[in-house]
């Protein structure tokens, strides 16, 4: 009889160490986050910037943020530079000007709108790459990101929903509308109304490889990027932080490519509407579509919106939901709910621990 080969203790220790190392890099990197808070201010600022870059994709992970930054520079170094500058200025503005909550700042929640503002101002600049004067309006608009975010949160907090990228939409449209296509120093793009849709019921002329590439590139378009290599780096960053976010990002992009569901329909409508005033659609379709579904009232058990204060990465959200469900089942019909006026969220369990929000 052949002897069954058993792994040695050394091999098991190596595998266990690798597994622990991988766990330290996933999710929100909680242990690393506790370590970085004991380090110098400069290291904390670098951590905040990378987390802010990743928070565009709802990821609170500095390693993912670093990889996404690499992807931005692969797409266009000038865009990447403007994105990093916007993130830095927006974060510093939240610290110096407004003195916002330290936990939210460390999670990058006051940086991601600056990332998009800096990136898309470079994308929509008719002056092209390496036009250094663009850094001035970039810093000014990025500085206003936490101001607009704070103002909007006073409204959205009443319904316990985040501001998403509404500050970015408002500030970028404000910049483009104020400068216009003929501005001598900061001209914007010449945007016209989109042509009518033409339905093609045949497969003739369809490039299947381009169709498959459209799915990952669709994910990278969140940052205004269309480079397949950048898209691959972005997807790797999402996979490291959360396989669930990775899967849903790919699924959402595939659905958008293959069919015109609600968000795609909203995109077409808003694109045509905004083009009448020579402005891009930005992420207005995403914000409006997501807010509609988050504000949806339903008694269906399958639809459960967690309190914003406990929202983290999807795997942790699912764990919290299961614990909440088990707690509700164990207490039975005598479970007491806090009123909506007290909690801000209908149906929040009395005694539910409120932890700092780690992600919008």
XYZ file of C-alpha atoms in Angstrom:
360
model
C 0.000 0.000 0.000
C 1.189 3.474 -0.756
C 1.814 5.726 2.228
C -0.359 8.830 2.337
C 1.806 11.928 2.308
C 0.937 14.179 5.228
C 2.040 17.826 5.301
C 4.829 18.496 7.777
C 4.479 20.853 10.728
C 6.730 23.341 8.947
C 4.523 23.331 5.848
C 1.446 23.818 7.998
C 3.084 26.745 9.787
C 4.035 28.360 6.469
C 0.503 27.913 5.118
C -0.956 29.329 8.316
C 1.377 32.331 8.172
C 0.485 33.004 4.540
C -3.208 32.768 5.335
C -2.863 35.215 8.244
C -0.861 37.590 6.038
C -3.576 37.468 3.372
C -6.252 38.149 5.988
C -4.328 41.212 7.184
C -4.527 42.667 3.640
C -8.236 42.102 3.080
C -11.277 44.006 4.223
C -10.489 47.326 5.872
C -7.059 46.131 7.143
C -8.211 46.740 10.697
C -5.010 45.632 12.432
C -2.903 47.772 10.117
C -5.277 50.659 10.772
C -4.640 50.409 14.516
C -0.888 50.318 13.883
C -0.868 53.345 11.550
C -2.644 55.468 14.174
C 0.463 55.174 16.362
C 2.764 56.367 13.593
C 3.770 59.845 12.428
C 1.284 62.288 10.958
C 2.889 62.014 7.530
C 2.407 58.234 7.393
C -1.187 58.639 8.540
C -1.753 61.206 5.793
C -0.393 58.826 3.142
C -2.696 56.127 4.487
C -5.669 58.535 4.351
C -4.898 59.464 0.752
C -4.763 55.858 -0.457
C -7.921 54.984 1.450
C -9.599 58.019 -0.109
C -8.625 56.897 -3.612
C -10.106 53.456 -2.909
C -13.286 54.827 -1.322
C -14.452 55.834 -4.796
C -15.180 52.111 -5.150
C -16.546 51.812 -1.568
C -13.305 50.219 -0.423
C -11.594 51.208 2.832
C -8.244 49.571 2.143
C -4.917 51.423 1.618
C -3.371 48.544 -0.338
C -6.283 48.635 -2.770
C -5.911 52.412 -2.933
C -2.241 52.067 -3.817
C -3.023 49.585 -6.594
C -5.780 51.831 -7.945
C -3.312 54.736 -7.954
C -0.931 52.597 -10.005
C -3.791 51.921 -12.414
C -4.499 55.641 -12.712
C -0.888 56.345 -13.645
C -0.995 53.480 -16.154
C -3.938 55.191 -17.794
C -2.442 58.689 -17.755
C 0.215 60.043 -15.346
C -1.259 63.552 -15.556
C -4.694 62.270 -14.560
C -3.175 60.247 -11.734
C -1.274 63.266 -10.432
C -4.418 65.416 -10.428
C -6.374 62.661 -8.686
C -3.781 62.317 -5.926
C -3.587 66.089 -5.498
C -7.370 66.335 -5.239
C -7.448 63.580 -2.618
C -4.695 65.216 -0.570
C -6.206 68.718 -0.658
C -9.701 67.451 0.137
C -8.428 65.452 3.110
C -6.323 68.337 4.423
C -9.300 70.671 4.052
C -11.412 68.380 6.242
C -8.678 68.380 8.885
C -7.583 72.025 8.863
C -10.688 73.976 7.860
C -13.553 71.950 9.277
C -11.995 69.651 11.889
C -14.227 66.738 10.946
C -14.470 63.424 12.756
C -11.034 61.798 12.926
C -12.350 58.295 12.282
C -14.087 59.364 9.080
C -10.966 61.200 7.912
C -8.736 58.193 8.610
C -11.154 56.017 6.625
C -10.703 58.260 3.568
C -14.300 59.469 3.565
C -13.256 63.065 2.968
C -10.862 62.247 0.139
C -12.728 60.292 -2.521
C -14.722 63.227 -3.891
C -11.437 65.112 -4.255
C -10.039 62.155 -6.201
C -12.837 62.378 -8.755
C -12.766 66.167 -8.913
C -9.021 66.208 -9.631
C -9.172 63.332 -12.111
C -12.168 64.495 -14.104
C -11.032 68.122 -14.238
C -7.934 66.825 -16.011
C -10.007 64.527 -18.213
C -12.356 67.329 -19.302
C -9.666 69.962 -19.790
C -9.382 71.041 -23.433
C -5.796 72.151 -22.764
C -4.621 68.549 -22.695
C -1.985 66.959 -20.474
C 0.580 68.751 -18.331
C -1.206 72.078 -18.316
C 0.103 73.109 -14.901
C -2.283 76.024 -14.395
C -5.071 73.462 -14.023
C -3.681 72.559 -10.590
C -5.013 75.864 -9.207
C -8.740 75.246 -9.839
C -8.137 71.603 -8.956
C -6.930 72.550 -5.456
C -9.693 75.112 -4.989
C -12.522 72.757 -5.975
C -10.987 69.869 -4.008
C -10.765 72.115 -0.959
C -14.527 72.695 -1.242
C -15.335 68.950 -1.345
C -15.609 68.451 2.449
C -17.539 71.726 2.723
C -20.192 70.588 0.229
C -20.116 67.076 1.696
C -20.756 68.422 5.194
C -23.629 70.580 3.960
C -25.254 67.691 2.082
C -24.790 65.250 4.969
C -26.918 67.475 7.187
C -29.752 66.650 4.761
C -29.001 63.031 3.846
C -28.378 62.074 7.497
C -32.083 62.611 8.178
C -32.734 59.527 6.017
C -29.521 57.780 7.101
C -28.052 57.674 3.593
C -24.558 58.785 2.513
C -23.760 61.692 0.228
C -21.990 59.374 -2.232
C -20.335 61.417 -5.004
C -22.853 64.255 -5.033
C -20.169 66.807 -3.970
C -18.060 65.749 -6.962
C -21.014 66.109 -9.329
C -21.890 69.549 -8.017
C -18.345 70.933 -8.007
C -17.261 69.529 -11.384
C -20.433 70.800 -13.071
C -19.922 74.161 -11.348
C -16.371 74.390 -12.722
C -17.327 73.347 -16.257
C -20.363 75.611 -16.341
C -18.354 78.585 -15.043
C -15.492 78.181 -17.526
C -17.177 76.823 -20.648
C -15.630 75.714 -23.903
C -14.218 79.127 -24.865
C -12.508 80.047 -21.600
C -8.984 81.416 -22.308
C -7.284 79.547 -19.445
C -9.486 76.625 -18.417
C -11.593 75.616 -21.433
C -13.807 72.589 -21.068
C -14.952 70.028 -23.631
C -17.460 70.757 -26.363
C -20.383 68.534 -25.361
C -23.278 67.982 -27.745
C -26.459 65.996 -27.464
C -25.993 62.254 -27.787
C -27.147 60.747 -31.072
C -30.320 58.635 -31.071
C -29.927 54.993 -30.159
C -29.893 52.549 -33.062
C -30.946 49.019 -32.338
C -29.001 46.310 -34.150
C -30.751 42.958 -33.996
C -27.983 41.071 -35.778
C -24.600 39.899 -34.559
C -22.883 41.082 -37.738
C -19.796 43.139 -37.091
C -19.806 42.366 -33.345
C -16.278 41.967 -31.944
C -16.620 39.428 -29.127
C -13.210 40.257 -27.640
C -14.166 43.916 -27.373
C -17.456 42.876 -25.769
C -15.599 40.937 -23.077
C -13.173 43.814 -22.530
C -16.105 46.175 -22.117
C -16.978 44.525 -18.776
C -13.711 45.264 -16.890
C -13.297 48.581 -18.686
C -16.815 49.472 -17.571
C -15.605 49.118 -13.966
C -12.587 51.347 -14.604
C -14.830 54.016 -16.132
C -15.759 54.955 -12.563
C -12.431 56.812 -12.658
C -12.863 57.879 -16.277
C -10.323 55.278 -17.463
C -10.606 53.070 -20.540
C -7.231 51.298 -20.451
C -7.702 47.491 -20.099
C -4.483 47.235 -18.071
C -5.730 49.856 -15.647
C -9.026 47.983 -15.465
C -7.180 44.788 -14.552
C -5.292 46.555 -11.743
C -8.538 48.076 -10.438
C -10.232 44.669 -10.369
C -7.262 43.162 -8.522
C -7.551 45.945 -5.944
C -11.257 45.171 -5.480
C -10.619 41.436 -5.209
C -8.023 41.963 -2.472
C -10.332 44.138 -0.406
C -13.584 42.267 -0.950
C -14.457 39.422 -3.342
C -18.098 40.480 -2.974
C -17.415 44.004 -4.240
C -15.336 42.515 -7.074
C -18.159 40.175 -8.086
C -20.847 42.853 -7.939
C -18.705 45.351 -9.847
C -18.219 42.841 -12.669
C -21.863 41.830 -12.590
C -23.069 45.421 -12.671
C -20.789 46.259 -15.578
C -21.886 43.149 -17.502
C -25.568 43.980 -16.996
C -24.941 47.517 -18.201
C -23.192 46.231 -21.319
C -25.756 43.587 -22.226
C -29.013 45.308 -21.379
C -30.563 48.659 -20.524
C -31.790 48.259 -16.930
C -32.677 51.092 -14.565
C -29.232 52.709 -14.115
C -28.422 52.476 -17.829
C -31.807 54.027 -18.613
C -31.099 56.781 -16.087
C -27.657 57.346 -17.650
C -29.129 57.870 -21.116
C -31.793 60.229 -19.801
C -29.417 62.351 -17.711
C -26.766 62.408 -20.467
C -29.281 63.874 -22.919
C -30.573 66.283 -20.297
C -27.124 67.532 -19.256
C -25.940 67.833 -22.842
C -28.489 70.598 -23.402
C -26.356 72.792 -21.119
C -23.064 71.339 -22.443
C -22.277 69.372 -19.279
C -21.335 65.685 -18.819
C -23.533 63.258 -16.907
C -20.742 62.608 -14.363
C -22.032 60.186 -11.709
C -25.480 61.724 -11.393
C -27.145 58.507 -12.692
C -25.390 56.403 -10.060
C -26.240 58.792 -7.208
C -29.893 59.175 -8.144
C -30.422 55.471 -8.868
C -28.766 54.334 -5.647
C -30.572 56.889 -3.497
C -33.921 55.812 -4.965
C -33.326 52.185 -4.004
C -31.863 53.014 -0.584
C -34.894 55.146 0.264
C -37.235 52.391 -0.898
C -39.738 51.398 1.813
C -40.549 47.709 1.965
C -41.666 45.079 4.477
C -40.004 42.331 2.432
C -37.490 40.453 4.654
C -35.123 40.080 1.710
C -34.655 43.861 1.594
C -32.682 45.051 4.593
C -30.849 48.369 4.771
C -28.275 48.474 7.538
C -27.808 51.607 9.638
C -25.122 53.777 8.075
C -23.149 53.782 11.314
C -22.374 50.060 11.007
C -21.711 49.856 7.264
C -18.280 48.454 6.456
C -17.117 46.059 3.721
C -19.721 43.561 2.403
C -18.439 40.458 4.181
C -18.532 42.252 7.528
C -21.939 43.736 6.691
C -23.281 40.233 6.081
C -21.865 39.050 9.400
C -23.552 41.959 11.191
C -26.850 41.234 9.447
C -26.752 37.578 10.478
C -26.028 38.493 14.096
C -28.875 41.022 14.001
C -31.254 38.447 12.545
C -30.259 35.794 15.090
C -30.700 38.286 17.917
C -34.157 39.202 16.663
C -35.185 35.556 16.413
C -33.934 34.760 19.904
C -35.901 37.621 21.480
C -39.084 36.762 19.628
C -42.149 38.954 19.276
C -41.329 41.015 22.361
C -38.429 42.690 20.554
C -38.558 46.435 21.161
C -37.735 48.825 18.339
C -36.612 52.360 18.739
C -38.778 54.924 17.018
C -37.626 56.471 13.761
C -37.391 59.899 15.417
C -34.857 58.555 17.919
C -32.664 56.418 15.719
C -33.106 57.972 12.289
C -33.651 54.474 10.877
C -36.979 52.641 11.209
C -36.613 49.243 12.822
C -33.167 49.574 14.432
C -32.941 47.186 17.355
C -32.772 48.678 20.821
C -29.307 48.221 22.225
C -27.643 47.740 18.854
C -24.012 48.880 19.196
C -23.148 51.846 17.035
C -19.623 51.656 15.681
C -17.891 54.401 13.693
C -18.811 54.426 10.026
C -15.976 53.059 7.932
C -17.418 53.585 4.487
C -19.982 55.720 2.709
